mmCIF file of C-alpha atoms in Angstrom:
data_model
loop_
_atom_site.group_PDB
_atom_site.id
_atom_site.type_symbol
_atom_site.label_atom_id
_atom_site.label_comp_id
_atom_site.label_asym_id
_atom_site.label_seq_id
_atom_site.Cartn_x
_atom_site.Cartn_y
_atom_site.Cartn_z
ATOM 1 C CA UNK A 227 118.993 -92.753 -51.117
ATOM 2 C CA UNK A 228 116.472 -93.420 -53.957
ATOM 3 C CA UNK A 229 113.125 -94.463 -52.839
ATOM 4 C CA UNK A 230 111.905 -98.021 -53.179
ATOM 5 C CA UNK A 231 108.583 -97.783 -54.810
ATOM 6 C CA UNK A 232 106.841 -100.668 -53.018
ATOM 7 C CA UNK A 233 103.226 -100.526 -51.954
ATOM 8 C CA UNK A 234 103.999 -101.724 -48.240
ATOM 9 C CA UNK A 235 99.870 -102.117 -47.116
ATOM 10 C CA UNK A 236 99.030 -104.139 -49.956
ATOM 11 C CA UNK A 237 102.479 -106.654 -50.247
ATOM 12 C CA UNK A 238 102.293 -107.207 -46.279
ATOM 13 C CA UNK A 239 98.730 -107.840 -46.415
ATOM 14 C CA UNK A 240 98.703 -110.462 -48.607
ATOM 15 C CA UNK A 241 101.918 -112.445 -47.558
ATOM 16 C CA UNK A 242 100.327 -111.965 -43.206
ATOM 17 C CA UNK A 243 96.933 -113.101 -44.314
ATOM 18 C CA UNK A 244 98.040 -116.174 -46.269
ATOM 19 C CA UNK A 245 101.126 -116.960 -44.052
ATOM 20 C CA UNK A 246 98.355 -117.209 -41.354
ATOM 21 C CA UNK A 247 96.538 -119.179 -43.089
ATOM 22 C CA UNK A 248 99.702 -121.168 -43.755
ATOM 23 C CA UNK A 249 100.641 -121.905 -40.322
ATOM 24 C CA UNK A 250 96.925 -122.377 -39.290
ATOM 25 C CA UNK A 251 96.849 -125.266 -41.829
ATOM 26 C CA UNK A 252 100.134 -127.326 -40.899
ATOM 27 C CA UNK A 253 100.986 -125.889 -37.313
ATOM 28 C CA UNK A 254 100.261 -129.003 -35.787
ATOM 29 C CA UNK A 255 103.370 -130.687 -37.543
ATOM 30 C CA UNK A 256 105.951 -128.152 -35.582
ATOM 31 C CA UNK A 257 108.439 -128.705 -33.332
ATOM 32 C CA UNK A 258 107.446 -126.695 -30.056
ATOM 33 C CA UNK A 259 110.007 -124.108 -30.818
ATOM 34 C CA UNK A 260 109.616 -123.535 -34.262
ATOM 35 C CA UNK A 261 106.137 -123.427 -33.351
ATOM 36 C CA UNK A 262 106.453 -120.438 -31.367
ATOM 37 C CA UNK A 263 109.241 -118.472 -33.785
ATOM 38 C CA UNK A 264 106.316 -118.717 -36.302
ATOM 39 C CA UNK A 265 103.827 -117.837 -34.086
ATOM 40 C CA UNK A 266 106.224 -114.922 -32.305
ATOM 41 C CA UNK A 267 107.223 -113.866 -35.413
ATOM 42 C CA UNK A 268 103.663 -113.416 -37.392
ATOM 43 C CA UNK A 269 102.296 -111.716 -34.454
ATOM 44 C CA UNK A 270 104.942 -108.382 -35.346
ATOM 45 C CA UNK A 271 104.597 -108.882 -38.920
ATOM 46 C CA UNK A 272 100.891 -108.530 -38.554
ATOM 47 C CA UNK A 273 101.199 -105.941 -36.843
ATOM 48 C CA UNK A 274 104.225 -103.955 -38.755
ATOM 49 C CA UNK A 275 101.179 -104.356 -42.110
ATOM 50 C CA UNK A 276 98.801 -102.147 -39.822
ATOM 51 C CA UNK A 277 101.436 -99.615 -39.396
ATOM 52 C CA UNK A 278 101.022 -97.309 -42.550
ATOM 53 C CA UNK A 279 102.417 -94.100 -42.043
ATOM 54 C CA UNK A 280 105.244 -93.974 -39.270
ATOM 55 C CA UNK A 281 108.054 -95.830 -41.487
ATOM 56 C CA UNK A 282 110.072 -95.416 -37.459
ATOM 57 C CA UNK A 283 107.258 -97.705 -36.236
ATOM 58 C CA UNK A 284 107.480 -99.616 -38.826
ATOM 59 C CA UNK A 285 111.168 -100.820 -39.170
ATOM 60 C CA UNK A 286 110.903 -101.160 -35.509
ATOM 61 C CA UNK A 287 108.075 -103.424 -35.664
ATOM 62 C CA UNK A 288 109.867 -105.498 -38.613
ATOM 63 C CA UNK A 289 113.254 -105.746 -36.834
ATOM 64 C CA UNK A 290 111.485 -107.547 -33.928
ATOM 65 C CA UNK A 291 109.667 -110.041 -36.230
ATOM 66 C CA UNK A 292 112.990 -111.068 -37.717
ATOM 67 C CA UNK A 293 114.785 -111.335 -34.576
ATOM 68 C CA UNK A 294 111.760 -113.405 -33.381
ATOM 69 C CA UNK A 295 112.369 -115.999 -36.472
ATOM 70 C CA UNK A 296 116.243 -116.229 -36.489
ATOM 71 C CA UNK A 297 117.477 -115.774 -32.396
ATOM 72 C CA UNK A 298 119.037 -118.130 -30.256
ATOM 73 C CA UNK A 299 120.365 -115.801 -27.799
ATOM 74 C CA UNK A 300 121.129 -111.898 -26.693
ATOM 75 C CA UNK A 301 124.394 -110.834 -26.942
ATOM 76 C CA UNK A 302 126.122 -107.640 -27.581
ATOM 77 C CA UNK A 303 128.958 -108.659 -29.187
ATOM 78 C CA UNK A 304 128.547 -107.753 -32.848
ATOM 79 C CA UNK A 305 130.730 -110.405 -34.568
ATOM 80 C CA UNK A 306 128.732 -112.998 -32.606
ATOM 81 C CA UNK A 307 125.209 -111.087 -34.233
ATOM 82 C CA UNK A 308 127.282 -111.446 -37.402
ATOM 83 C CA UNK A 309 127.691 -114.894 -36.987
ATOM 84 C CA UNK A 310 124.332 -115.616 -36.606
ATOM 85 C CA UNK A 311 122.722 -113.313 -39.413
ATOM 86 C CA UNK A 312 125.188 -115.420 -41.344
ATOM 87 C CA UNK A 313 124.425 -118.805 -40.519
ATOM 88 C CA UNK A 314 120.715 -118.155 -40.459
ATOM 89 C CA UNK A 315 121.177 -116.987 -44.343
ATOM 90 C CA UNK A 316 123.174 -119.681 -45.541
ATOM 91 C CA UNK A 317 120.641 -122.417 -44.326
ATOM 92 C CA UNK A 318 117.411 -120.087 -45.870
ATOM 93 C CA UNK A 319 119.197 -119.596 -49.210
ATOM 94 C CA UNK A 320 120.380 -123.241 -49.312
ATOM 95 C CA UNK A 321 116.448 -124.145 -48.541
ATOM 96 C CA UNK A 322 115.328 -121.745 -50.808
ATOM 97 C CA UNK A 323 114.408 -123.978 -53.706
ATOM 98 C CA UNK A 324 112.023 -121.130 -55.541
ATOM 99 C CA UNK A 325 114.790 -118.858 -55.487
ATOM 100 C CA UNK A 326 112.420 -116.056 -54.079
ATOM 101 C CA UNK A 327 115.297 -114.768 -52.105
ATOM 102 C CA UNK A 328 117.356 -114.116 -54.465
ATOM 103 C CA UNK A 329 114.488 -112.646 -56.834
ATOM 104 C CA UNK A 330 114.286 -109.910 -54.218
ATOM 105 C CA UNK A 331 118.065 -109.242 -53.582
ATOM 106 C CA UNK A 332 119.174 -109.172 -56.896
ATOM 107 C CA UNK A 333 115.792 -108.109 -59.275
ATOM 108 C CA UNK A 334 113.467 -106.071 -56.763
ATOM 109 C CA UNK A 335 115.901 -104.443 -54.988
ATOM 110 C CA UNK A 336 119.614 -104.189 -56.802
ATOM 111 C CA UNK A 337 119.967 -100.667 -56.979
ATOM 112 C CA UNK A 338 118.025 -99.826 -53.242
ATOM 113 C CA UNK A 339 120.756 -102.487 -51.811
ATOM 114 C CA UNK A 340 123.973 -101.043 -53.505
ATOM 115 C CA UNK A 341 123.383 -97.727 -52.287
ATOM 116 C CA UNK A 342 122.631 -98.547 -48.548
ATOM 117 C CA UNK A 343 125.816 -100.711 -48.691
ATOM 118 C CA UNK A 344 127.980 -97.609 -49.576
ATOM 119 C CA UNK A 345 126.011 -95.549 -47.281
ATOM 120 C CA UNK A 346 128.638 -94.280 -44.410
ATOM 121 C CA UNK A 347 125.771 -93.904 -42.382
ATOM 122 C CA UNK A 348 124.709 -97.244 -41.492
ATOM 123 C CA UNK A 349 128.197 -98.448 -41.549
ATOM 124 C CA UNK A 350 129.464 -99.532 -37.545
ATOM 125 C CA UNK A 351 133.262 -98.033 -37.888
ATOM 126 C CA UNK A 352 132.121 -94.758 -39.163
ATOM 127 C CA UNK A 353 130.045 -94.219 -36.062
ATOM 128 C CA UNK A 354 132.393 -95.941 -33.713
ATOM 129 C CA UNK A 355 134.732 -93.031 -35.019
ATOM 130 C CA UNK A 356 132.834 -90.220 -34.336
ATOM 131 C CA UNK A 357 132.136 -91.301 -30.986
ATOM 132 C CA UNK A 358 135.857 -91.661 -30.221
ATOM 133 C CA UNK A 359 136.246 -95.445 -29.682
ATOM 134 C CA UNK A 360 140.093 -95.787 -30.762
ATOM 135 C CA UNK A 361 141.162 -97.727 -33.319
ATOM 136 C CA UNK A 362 138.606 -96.630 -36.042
ATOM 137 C CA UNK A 363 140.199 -93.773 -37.252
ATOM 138 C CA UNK A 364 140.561 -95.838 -40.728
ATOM 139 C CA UNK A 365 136.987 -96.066 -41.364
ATOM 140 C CA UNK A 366 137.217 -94.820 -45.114
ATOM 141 C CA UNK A 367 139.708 -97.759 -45.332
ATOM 142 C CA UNK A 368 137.527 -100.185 -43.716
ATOM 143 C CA UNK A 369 134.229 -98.875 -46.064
ATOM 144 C CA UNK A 370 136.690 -99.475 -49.295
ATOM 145 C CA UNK A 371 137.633 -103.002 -48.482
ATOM 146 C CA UNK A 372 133.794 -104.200 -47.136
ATOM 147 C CA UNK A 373 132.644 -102.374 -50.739
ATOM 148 C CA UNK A 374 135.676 -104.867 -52.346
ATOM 149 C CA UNK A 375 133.872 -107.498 -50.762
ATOM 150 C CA UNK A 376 130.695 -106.614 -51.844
ATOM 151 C CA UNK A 377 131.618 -106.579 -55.320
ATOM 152 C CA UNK A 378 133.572 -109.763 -54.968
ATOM 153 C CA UNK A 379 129.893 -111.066 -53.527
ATOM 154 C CA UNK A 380 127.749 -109.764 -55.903
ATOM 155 C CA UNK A 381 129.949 -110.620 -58.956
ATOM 156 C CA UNK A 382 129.004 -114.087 -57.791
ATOM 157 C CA UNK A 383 125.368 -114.041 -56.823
ATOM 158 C CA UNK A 384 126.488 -114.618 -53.325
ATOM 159 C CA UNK A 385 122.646 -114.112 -51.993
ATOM 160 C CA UNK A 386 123.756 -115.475 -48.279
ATOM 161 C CA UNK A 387 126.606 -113.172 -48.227
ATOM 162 C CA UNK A 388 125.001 -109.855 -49.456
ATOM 163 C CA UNK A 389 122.240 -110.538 -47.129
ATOM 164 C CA UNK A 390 124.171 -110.854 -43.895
ATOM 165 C CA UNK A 391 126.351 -107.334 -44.883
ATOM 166 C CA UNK A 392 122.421 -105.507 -46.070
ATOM 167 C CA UNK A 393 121.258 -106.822 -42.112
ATOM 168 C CA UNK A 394 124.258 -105.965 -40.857
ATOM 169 C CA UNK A 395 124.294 -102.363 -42.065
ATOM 170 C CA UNK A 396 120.489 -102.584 -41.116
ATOM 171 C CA UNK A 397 121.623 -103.503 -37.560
ATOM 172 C CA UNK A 398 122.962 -100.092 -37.027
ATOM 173 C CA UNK A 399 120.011 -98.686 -37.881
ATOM 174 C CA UNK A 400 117.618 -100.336 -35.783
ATOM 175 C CA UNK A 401 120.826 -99.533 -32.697
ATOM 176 C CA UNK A 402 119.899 -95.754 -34.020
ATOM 177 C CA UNK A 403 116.442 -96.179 -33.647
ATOM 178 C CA UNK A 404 116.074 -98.291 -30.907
ATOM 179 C CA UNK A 405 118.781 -96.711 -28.310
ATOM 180 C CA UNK A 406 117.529 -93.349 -28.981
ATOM 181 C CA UNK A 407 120.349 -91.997 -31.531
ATOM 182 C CA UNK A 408 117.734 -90.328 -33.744
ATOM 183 C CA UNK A 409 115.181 -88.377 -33.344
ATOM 184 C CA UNK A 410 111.082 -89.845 -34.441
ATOM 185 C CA UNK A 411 110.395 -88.742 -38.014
ATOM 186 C CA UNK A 412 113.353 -87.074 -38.684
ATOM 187 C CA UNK A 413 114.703 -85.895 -41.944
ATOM 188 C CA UNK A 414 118.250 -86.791 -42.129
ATOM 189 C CA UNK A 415 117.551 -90.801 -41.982
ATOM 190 C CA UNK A 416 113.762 -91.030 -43.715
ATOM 191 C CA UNK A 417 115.722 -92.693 -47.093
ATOM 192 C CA UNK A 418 117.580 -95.352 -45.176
ATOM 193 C CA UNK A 419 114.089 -96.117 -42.672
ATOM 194 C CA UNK A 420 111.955 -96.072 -45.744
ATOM 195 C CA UNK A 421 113.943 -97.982 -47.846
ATOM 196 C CA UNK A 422 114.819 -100.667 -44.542
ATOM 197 C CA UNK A 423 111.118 -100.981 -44.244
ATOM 198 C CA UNK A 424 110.757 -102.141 -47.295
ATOM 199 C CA UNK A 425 113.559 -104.116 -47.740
ATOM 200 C CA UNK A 426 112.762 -106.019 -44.795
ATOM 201 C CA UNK A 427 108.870 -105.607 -45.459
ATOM 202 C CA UNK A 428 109.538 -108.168 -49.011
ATOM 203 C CA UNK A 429 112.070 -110.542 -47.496
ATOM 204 C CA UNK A 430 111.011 -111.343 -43.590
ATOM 205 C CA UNK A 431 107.577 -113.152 -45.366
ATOM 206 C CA UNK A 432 109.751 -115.558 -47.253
ATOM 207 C CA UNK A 433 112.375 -116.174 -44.618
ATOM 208 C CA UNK A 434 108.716 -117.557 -41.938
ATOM 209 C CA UNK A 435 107.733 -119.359 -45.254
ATOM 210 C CA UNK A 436 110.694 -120.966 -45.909
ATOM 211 C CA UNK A 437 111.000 -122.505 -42.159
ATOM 212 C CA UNK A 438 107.257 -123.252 -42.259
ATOM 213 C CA UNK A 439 107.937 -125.199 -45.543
ATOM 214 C CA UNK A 440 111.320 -126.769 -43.674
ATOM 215 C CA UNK A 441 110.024 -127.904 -39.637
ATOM 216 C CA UNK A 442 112.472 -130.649 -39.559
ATOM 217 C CA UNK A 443 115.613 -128.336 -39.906
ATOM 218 C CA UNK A 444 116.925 -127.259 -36.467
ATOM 219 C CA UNK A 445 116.043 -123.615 -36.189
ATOM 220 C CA UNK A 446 117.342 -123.459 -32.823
ATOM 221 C CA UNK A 447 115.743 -123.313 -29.296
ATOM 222 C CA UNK A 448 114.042 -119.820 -28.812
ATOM 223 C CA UNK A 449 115.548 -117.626 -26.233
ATOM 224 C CA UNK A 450 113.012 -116.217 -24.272
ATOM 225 C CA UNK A 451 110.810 -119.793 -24.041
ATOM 226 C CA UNK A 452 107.635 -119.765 -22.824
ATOM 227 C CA UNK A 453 107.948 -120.696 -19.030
ATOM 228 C CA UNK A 454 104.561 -121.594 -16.862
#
């Protein structure tokens, strides 16, 4: 995978410090639980712009702020996490009146996005395969119809659609990561973490801006409330 040439200290810098500034200024006009996705969610993002060299760290760091903004609840059934990444996109694209999503899907980041959605390794059936879970013996198959629908999705500026198969593909990365199915700073995934960093580095700032901009849309009730 090509490398996204993206300065990530200087573009999370700026979008942290003003978002902070942002929810500083108009907090007070939140629902309780958007309140604290905002608040959740800037905390990692802050800290994801401090971490400049381990891209590992970093992804890491970034996967928690977006499941801090979108979550209603844990599950491990991947079709319901599909679901969700799905109807969290529609409603941000639909509120997304400065079309700054769809700047960075389909101008900052066209080529960086087609290649990780043809990329075998962050695709679920291809791993399910080679770790013997019947039934996914037709991967290739599977990888030629989701690039049909890709196509189909991108020959109409789908930006809802394209996002939820980019995080869905990004999903198994952060499983690789996170369960301990690669190794720190190894070679054979550095494009894909790199390139996930910085896809997720541009759009996770507009996503908490967009439900700043938006507190009387139902974001849904956090799932790990805070509890005195």
């Amino acid at each position: 995978m090509v490398g996204i040439e993206v300065d990530p200290v200087s573009s999370a810098t700026l979008a942290f410090e003003s978002l902070k500034d942002k929810q500083r200024a108009i907090r007070s006009g939140f629902p309780d639980a958007l309140a604290l996705r905002v608040h959740r969610a800037l905390s990692w993002l802050g800290r994801a712009e401090r971490e400049i060299d381990d891209a590992d760290v970093r992804f890491i760091l970034l996967w928690v702020c977006f499941n801090s903004a979108y979550a209603n609840e844990l599950t491990a059934d991947i079709n319901s996490e599909r679901g969700a990444f799905k109807t969290y996109f529609d409603r941000l694209v639909s509120l997304d009146g400065g079309h700054r999503i769809y700047n960075a899907v389909w101008k900052r980041f066209p080529h960086e996005i087609r290649i990780l959605l043809t990329n075998k390794y962050v695709f679920a059936p291809f791993w399910n395969h080679q770790n013997g879970i019947d039934g996914f013996s037709d991967w290739p198959g599977r990888l030629a119809a989701s690039q049909r629908l890709i196509a189909s999705a991108m020959a109409q500026r789908d930006t809802a659609r394209i996002l939820a198969v980019v995080f869905d593909r990004l999903y198994v990365l952060r499983n690789q990561l996170v369960h301990g199915g690669a190794t720190w700073n190894g070679g054979v995934n550095r494009d894909q973490v790199r390139d996930g960093a910085a896809v997720l580095d541009c759009l996770l700032p507009v996503f908490i801006d967009i439900m700043m901009d938006n507190p009387a849309c139902d974001w849904g009730r956090p799932f790990y409330p805070v509890v005195e």
